[in-house]
PDB file of C-alpha atoms in Angstrom:
ATOM      1  CA  MET S   1       0.000   0.000   0.000  1.00  0.00           C
ATOM      2  CA  ASP S   2       1.366   3.408  -0.925  1.00  0.00           C
ATOM      3  CA  GLY S   3       0.015   5.250   2.138  1.00  0.00           C
ATOM      4  CA  SER S   4      -3.206   6.511   0.605  1.00  0.00           C
ATOM      5  CA  LEU S   5      -6.780   5.495   1.179  1.00  0.00           C
ATOM      6  CA  ARG S   6      -8.640   4.163  -1.837  1.00  0.00           C
ATOM      7  CA  VAL S   7     -12.325   4.556  -2.525  1.00  0.00           C
ATOM      8  CA  THR S   8     -14.127   2.498  -5.152  1.00  0.00           C
ATOM      9  CA  SER S   9     -16.097   5.049  -7.124  1.00  0.00           C
ATOM     10  CA  PRO S  10     -15.775   6.401 -10.654  1.00  0.00           C
ATOM     11  CA  PRO S  11     -12.643   8.534 -11.059  1.00  0.00           C
ATOM     12  CA  TRP S  12     -14.602  11.597 -12.154  1.00  0.00           C
ATOM     13  CA  ARG S  13     -16.791  11.430  -9.034  1.00  0.00           C
ATOM     14  CA  ARG S  14     -13.779  11.168  -6.728  1.00  0.00           C
ATOM     15  CA  TRP S  15     -12.058  14.031  -8.508  1.00  0.00           C
ATOM     16  CA  LEU S  16     -15.164  16.212  -8.409  1.00  0.00           C
ATOM     17  CA  THR S  17     -15.807  15.463  -4.727  1.00  0.00           C
ATOM     18  CA  HIS S  18     -12.179  16.027  -3.814  1.00  0.00           C
ATOM     19  CA  PHE S  19     -12.077  19.293  -5.769  1.00  0.00           C
ATOM     20  CA  GLY S  20     -15.342  20.454  -4.174  1.00  0.00           C
ATOM     21  CA  VAL S  21     -14.108  19.753  -0.658  1.00  0.00           C
ATOM     22  CA  ILE S  22     -10.838  21.566  -1.322  1.00  0.00           C
ATOM     23  CA  LEU S  23     -12.753  24.571  -2.674  1.00  0.00           C
ATOM     24  CA  LEU S  24     -15.056  24.537   0.357  1.00  0.00           C
ATOM     25  CA  ILE S  25     -12.125  24.457   2.784  1.00  0.00           C
ATOM     26  CA  ILE S  26     -10.267  27.203   0.938  1.00  0.00           C
ATOM     27  CA  GLY S  27     -13.474  29.240   0.742  1.00  0.00           C
ATOM     28  CA  PHE S  28     -14.042  29.008   4.502  1.00  0.00           C
ATOM     29  CA  SER S  29     -10.431  29.920   5.188  1.00  0.00           C
ATOM     30  CA  VAL S  30     -10.538  32.952   2.912  1.00  0.00           C
ATOM     31  CA  LEU S  31     -13.915  33.993   4.342  1.00  0.00           C
ATOM     32  CA  ILE S  32     -12.503  33.946   7.858  1.00  0.00           C
ATOM     33  CA  LEU S  33      -9.325  35.807   6.918  1.00  0.00           C
ATOM     34  CA  LEU S  34     -11.053  38.507   4.885  1.00  0.00           C
ATOM     35  CA  ASN S  35     -13.917  39.047   7.295  1.00  0.00           C
ATOM     36  CA  ALA S  36     -12.212  38.846  10.681  1.00  0.00           C
ATOM     37  CA  GLU S  37     -13.771  42.120  11.888  1.00  0.00           C
ATOM     38  CA  ARG S  38     -17.251  41.136  10.735  1.00  0.00           C
ATOM     39  CA  LEU S  39     -16.912  37.762  12.427  1.00  0.00           C
ATOM     40  CA  ARG S  40     -16.000  39.456  15.692  1.00  0.00           C
ATOM     41  CA  ALA S  41     -19.110  41.612  15.306  1.00  0.00           C
ATOM     42  CA  LEU S  42     -21.230  38.441  15.283  1.00  0.00           C
ATOM     43  CA  GLY S  43     -20.594  38.350  19.012  1.00  0.00           C
ATOM     44  CA  HIS S  44     -23.184  41.103  19.307  1.00  0.00           C
ATOM     45  CA  TYR S  45     -25.755  38.546  18.232  1.00  0.00           C
ATOM     46  CA  GLY S  46     -25.313  36.546  21.429  1.00  0.00           C
ATOM     47  CA  TYR S  47     -25.640  32.804  21.294  1.00  0.00           C
ATOM     48  CA  VAL S  48     -26.419  32.667  17.570  1.00  0.00           C
ATOM     49  CA  GLY S  49     -23.314  34.748  16.899  1.00  0.00           C
ATOM     50  CA  LEU S  50     -21.220  32.458  19.095  1.00  0.00           C
ATOM     51  CA  PHE S  51     -22.567  29.433  17.234  1.00  0.00           C
ATOM     52  CA  LEU S  52     -21.750  30.944  13.815  1.00  0.00           C
ATOM     53  CA  VAL S  53     -18.282  32.167  14.770  1.00  0.00           C
ATOM     54  CA  SER S  54     -17.454  28.815  16.375  1.00  0.00           C
ATOM     55  CA  ALA S  55     -18.656  26.885  13.333  1.00  0.00           C
ATOM     56  CA  LEU S  56     -16.636  29.057  10.965  1.00  0.00           C
ATOM     57  CA  ALA S  57     -13.529  28.931  13.175  1.00  0.00           C
ATOM     58  CA  ASN S  58     -13.621  25.132  13.151  1.00  0.00           C
ATOM     59  CA  ALA S  59     -14.556  24.798   9.487  1.00  0.00           C
ATOM     60  CA  THR S  60     -11.108  25.773   8.333  1.00  0.00           C
ATOM     61  CA  VAL S  61      -8.391  23.178   8.029  1.00  0.00           C
ATOM     62  CA  ILE S  62      -5.754  25.488   6.569  1.00  0.00           C
ATOM     63  CA  VAL S  63      -5.619  28.177   9.269  1.00  0.00           C
ATOM     64  CA  PRO S  64      -6.257  26.946  12.818  1.00  0.00           C
ATOM     65  CA  VAL S  65      -8.291  29.475  14.797  1.00  0.00           C
ATOM     66  CA  PRO S  66      -8.335  29.286  18.618  1.00  0.00           C
ATOM     67  CA  GLY S  67     -12.119  29.027  18.886  1.00  0.00           C
ATOM     68  CA  TRP S  68     -11.945  27.978  22.537  1.00  0.00           C
ATOM     69  CA  LEU S  69     -11.360  31.652  23.404  1.00  0.00           C
ATOM     70  CA  PHE S  70     -14.976  32.412  22.488  1.00  0.00           C
ATOM     71  CA  SER S  71     -16.230  30.323  25.399  1.00  0.00           C
ATOM     72  CA  LEU S  72     -13.869  31.872  27.876  1.00  0.00           C
ATOM     73  CA  LEU S  73     -14.720  35.438  26.899  1.00  0.00           C
ATOM     74  CA  ALA S  74     -18.457  34.976  26.376  1.00  0.00           C
ATOM     75  CA  GLY S  75     -18.812  33.141  29.681  1.00  0.00           C
ATOM     76  CA  THR S  76     -18.111  36.403  31.492  1.00  0.00           C
ATOM     77  CA  ALA S  77     -21.122  38.170  29.994  1.00  0.00           C
ATOM     78  CA  LEU S  78     -23.641  35.494  28.984  1.00  0.00           C
ATOM     79  CA  ASN S  79     -25.186  32.388  30.555  1.00  0.00           C
ATOM     80  CA  PRO S  80     -22.301  29.865  30.672  1.00  0.00           C
ATOM     81  CA  TRP S  81     -24.616  26.891  30.018  1.00  0.00           C
ATOM     82  CA  LEU S  82     -25.929  28.437  26.806  1.00  0.00           C
ATOM     83  CA  VAL S  83     -22.470  29.643  25.804  1.00  0.00           C
ATOM     84  CA  GLY S  84     -21.114  26.095  26.158  1.00  0.00           C
ATOM     85  CA  LEU S  85     -23.958  24.602  24.146  1.00  0.00           C
ATOM     86  CA  SER S  86     -23.735  27.261  21.413  1.00  0.00           C
ATOM     87  CA  VAL S  87     -19.971  27.062  21.043  1.00  0.00           C
ATOM     88  CA  GLY S  88     -19.789  23.265  21.348  1.00  0.00           C
ATOM     89  CA  THR S  89     -22.469  22.746  18.715  1.00  0.00           C
ATOM     90  CA  GLY S  90     -20.884  25.251  16.344  1.00  0.00           C
ATOM     91  CA  GLU S  91     -17.437  23.735  16.772  1.00  0.00           C
ATOM     92  CA  ALA S  92     -18.706  20.198  16.205  1.00  0.00           C
ATOM     93  CA  LEU S  93     -20.519  21.150  13.014  1.00  0.00           C
ATOM     94  CA  GLY S  94     -17.467  23.069  11.801  1.00  0.00           C
ATOM     95  CA  GLU S  95     -15.345  19.935  12.154  1.00  0.00           C
ATOM     96  CA  LEU S  96     -17.402  18.246   9.454  1.00  0.00           C
ATOM     97  CA  THR S  97     -15.192  19.916   6.819  1.00  0.00           C
ATOM     98  CA  GLY S  98     -12.260  17.756   7.946  1.00  0.00           C
ATOM     99  CA  TYR S  99     -14.484  14.692   7.951  1.00  0.00           C
ATOM    100  CA  ALA S 100     -15.671  15.524   4.426  1.00  0.00           C
ATOM    101  CA  ALA S 101     -12.081  15.936   3.259  1.00  0.00           C
ATOM    102  CA  GLY S 102     -11.236  12.465   4.567  1.00  0.00           C
ATOM    103  CA  ALA S 103     -14.328  10.894   3.055  1.00  0.00           C
ATOM    104  CA  SER S 104     -13.828  12.598  -0.311  1.00  0.00           C
ATOM    105  CA  GLY S 105     -11.391  10.117  -1.773  1.00  0.00           C
ATOM    106  CA  ARG S 106      -7.661   9.868  -1.666  1.00  0.00           C
ATOM    107  CA  ILE S 107      -5.846  11.341   1.253  1.00  0.00           C
ATOM    108  CA  ILE S 108      -2.078  11.322   1.094  1.00  0.00           C
ATOM    109  CA  VAL S 109      -0.607  10.142   4.362  1.00  0.00           C
ATOM    110  CA  GLU S 110       2.745  11.718   5.154  1.00  0.00           C
ATOM    111  CA  ASN S 111       3.550   9.474   8.115  1.00  0.00           C
ATOM    112  CA  LYS S 112       2.055   6.072   7.407  1.00  0.00           C
ATOM    113  CA  ARG S 113       3.227   4.574  10.685  1.00  0.00           C
ATOM    114  CA  ARG S 114       1.674   7.349  12.800  1.00  0.00           C
ATOM    115  CA  TYR S 115      -1.526   7.155  10.736  1.00  0.00           C
ATOM    116  CA  GLU S 116      -1.776   3.409  11.356  1.00  0.00           C
ATOM    117  CA  GLN S 117      -1.199   3.913  15.100  1.00  0.00           C
ATOM    118  CA  ILE S 118      -3.940   6.533  15.335  1.00  0.00           C
ATOM    119  CA  SER S 119      -6.230   4.410  13.162  1.00  0.00           C
ATOM    120  CA  ALA S 120      -5.739   1.455  15.483  1.00  0.00           C
ATOM    121  CA  LEU S 121      -6.542   3.608  18.534  1.00  0.00           C
ATOM    122  CA  ALA S 122      -9.643   5.006  16.835  1.00  0.00           C
ATOM    123  CA  ARG S 123     -10.869   1.519  15.954  1.00  0.00           C
ATOM    124  CA  ARG S 124     -10.057   0.116  19.392  1.00  0.00           C
ATOM    125  CA  TYR S 125     -11.534   2.862  21.571  1.00  0.00           C
ATOM    126  CA  GLY S 126     -14.123   4.293  19.174  1.00  0.00           C
ATOM    127  CA  LEU S 127     -16.369   7.028  20.525  1.00  0.00           C
ATOM    128  CA  PRO S 128     -14.415   7.731  23.766  1.00  0.00           C
ATOM    129  CA  PHE S 129     -11.221   8.259  21.743  1.00  0.00           C
ATOM    130  CA  PHE S 130     -12.840  11.018  19.688  1.00  0.00           C
ATOM    131  CA  VAL S 131     -14.577  12.545  22.733  1.00  0.00           C
ATOM    132  CA  LEU S 132     -11.267  12.819  24.585  1.00  0.00           C
ATOM    133  CA  LEU S 133      -9.407  14.335  21.648  1.00  0.00           C
ATOM    134  CA  ALA S 134     -12.256  16.775  20.953  1.00  0.00           C
ATOM    135  CA  PHE S 135     -12.090  17.888  24.594  1.00  0.00           C
ATOM    136  CA  ILE S 136      -8.356  18.619  24.504  1.00  0.00           C
ATOM    137  CA  PRO S 137      -7.675  21.964  22.798  1.00  0.00           C
ATOM    138  CA  ASN S 138      -5.305  21.199  19.950  1.00  0.00           C
ATOM    139  CA  PRO S 139      -4.899  22.393  16.380  1.00  0.00           C
ATOM    140  CA  PHE S 140      -4.604  18.816  15.105  1.00  0.00           C
ATOM    141  CA  PHE S 141      -8.207  17.761  15.616  1.00  0.00           C
ATOM    142  CA  ASP S 142      -8.875  18.549  11.951  1.00  0.00           C
ATOM    143  CA  LEU S 143      -6.513  15.697  11.111  1.00  0.00           C
ATOM    144  CA  LEU S 144      -8.586  13.424  13.305  1.00  0.00           C
ATOM    145  CA  GLY S 145     -11.683  14.474  11.374  1.00  0.00           C
ATOM    146  CA  ILE S 146      -9.891  13.624   8.132  1.00  0.00           C
ATOM    147  CA  LEU S 147      -8.963  10.259   9.631  1.00  0.00           C
ATOM    148  CA  ALA S 148     -12.569   9.604  10.699  1.00  0.00           C
ATOM    149  CA  GLY S 149     -13.840  10.376   7.205  1.00  0.00           C
ATOM    150  CA  GLY S 150     -11.154   8.231   5.612  1.00  0.00           C
ATOM    151  CA  LEU S 151     -11.928   5.317   7.920  1.00  0.00           C
ATOM    152  CA  ARG S 152     -15.628   5.687   7.089  1.00  0.00           C
ATOM    153  CA  ILE S 153     -16.580   6.076  10.734  1.00  0.00           C
ATOM    154  CA  PRO S 154     -20.320   6.813  10.637  1.00  0.00           C
ATOM    155  CA  ILE S 155     -20.773  10.561  10.433  1.00  0.00           C
ATOM    156  CA  LEU S 156     -23.349  10.691  13.228  1.00  0.00           C
ATOM    157  CA  ARG S 157     -21.006   8.839  15.616  1.00  0.00           C
ATOM    158  CA  PHE S 158     -18.172  11.213  14.718  1.00  0.00           C
ATOM    159  CA  LEU S 159     -20.453  14.218  15.131  1.00  0.00           C
ATOM    160  CA  LEU S 160     -21.787  13.004  18.491  1.00  0.00           C
ATOM    161  CA  ALA S 161     -18.305  12.301  19.863  1.00  0.00           C
ATOM    162  CA  THR S 162     -17.018  15.646  18.628  1.00  0.00           C
ATOM    163  CA  TRP S 163     -20.035  17.462  20.070  1.00  0.00           C
ATOM    164  CA  LEU S 164     -19.635  15.788  23.474  1.00  0.00           C
ATOM    165  CA  GLY S 165     -15.943  16.653  23.740  1.00  0.00           C
ATOM    166  CA  LYS S 166     -16.152  20.177  22.385  1.00  0.00           C
ATOM    167  CA  THR S 167     -19.273  21.045  24.377  1.00  0.00           C
ATOM    168  CA  ALA S 168     -17.722  19.744  27.608  1.00  0.00           C
ATOM    169  CA  ARG S 169     -14.637  21.885  26.973  1.00  0.00           C
ATOM    170  CA  ALA S 170     -16.740  24.934  26.036  1.00  0.00           C
ATOM    171  CA  LEU S 171     -18.786  24.565  29.230  1.00  0.00           C
ATOM    172  CA  LEU S 172     -15.668  24.262  31.351  1.00  0.00           C
ATOM    173  CA  LEU S 173     -14.168  27.362  29.768  1.00  0.00           C
ATOM    174  CA  ALA S 174     -17.426  29.336  29.924  1.00  0.00           C
ATOM    175  CA  PHE S 175     -17.715  28.674  33.640  1.00  0.00           C
ATOM    176  CA  GLY S 176     -14.017  29.450  34.046  1.00  0.00           C
ATOM    177  CA  GLY S 177     -14.596  32.860  32.491  1.00  0.00           C
ATOM    178  CA  LEU S 178     -16.924  33.901  35.319  1.00  0.00           C
TER     179      LEU S 178
END
């Protein structure tokens, strides 16, 4: 095996899906970079603004954005329970871009040995593995989303695990911001 994942679908469909996912990721990244001030202004919209900013911050794979700061700051002014739920839900949905990239077709694996180790852990521990890694603030969770998509982990299981971990972290930070 050459270190890539193979999907059995027509070549044009894989290419089109892969190209679409790359365009989506680049589009989100550019949107965030070009509209940083406008995104900060979404905070004036309360919980909906927190949800949107969190989703956009986690939708980018190219430029990691420290979205966990939203919980910490918003927890000082808004209800920490609702802040945690808004941010956690937005972050979990934003992570679906990484999942989509992994599920889109071929993913080149730079470090095949490390990939196989993480794959084995993901298969062995399943949902708790993703919950734990979603809880820990790290810029590499996007890679885990790519892995989950490539391994064809059911999207709802990935989304639930990501939501549990990210919401727990957002709640902890929101209450810490008091």
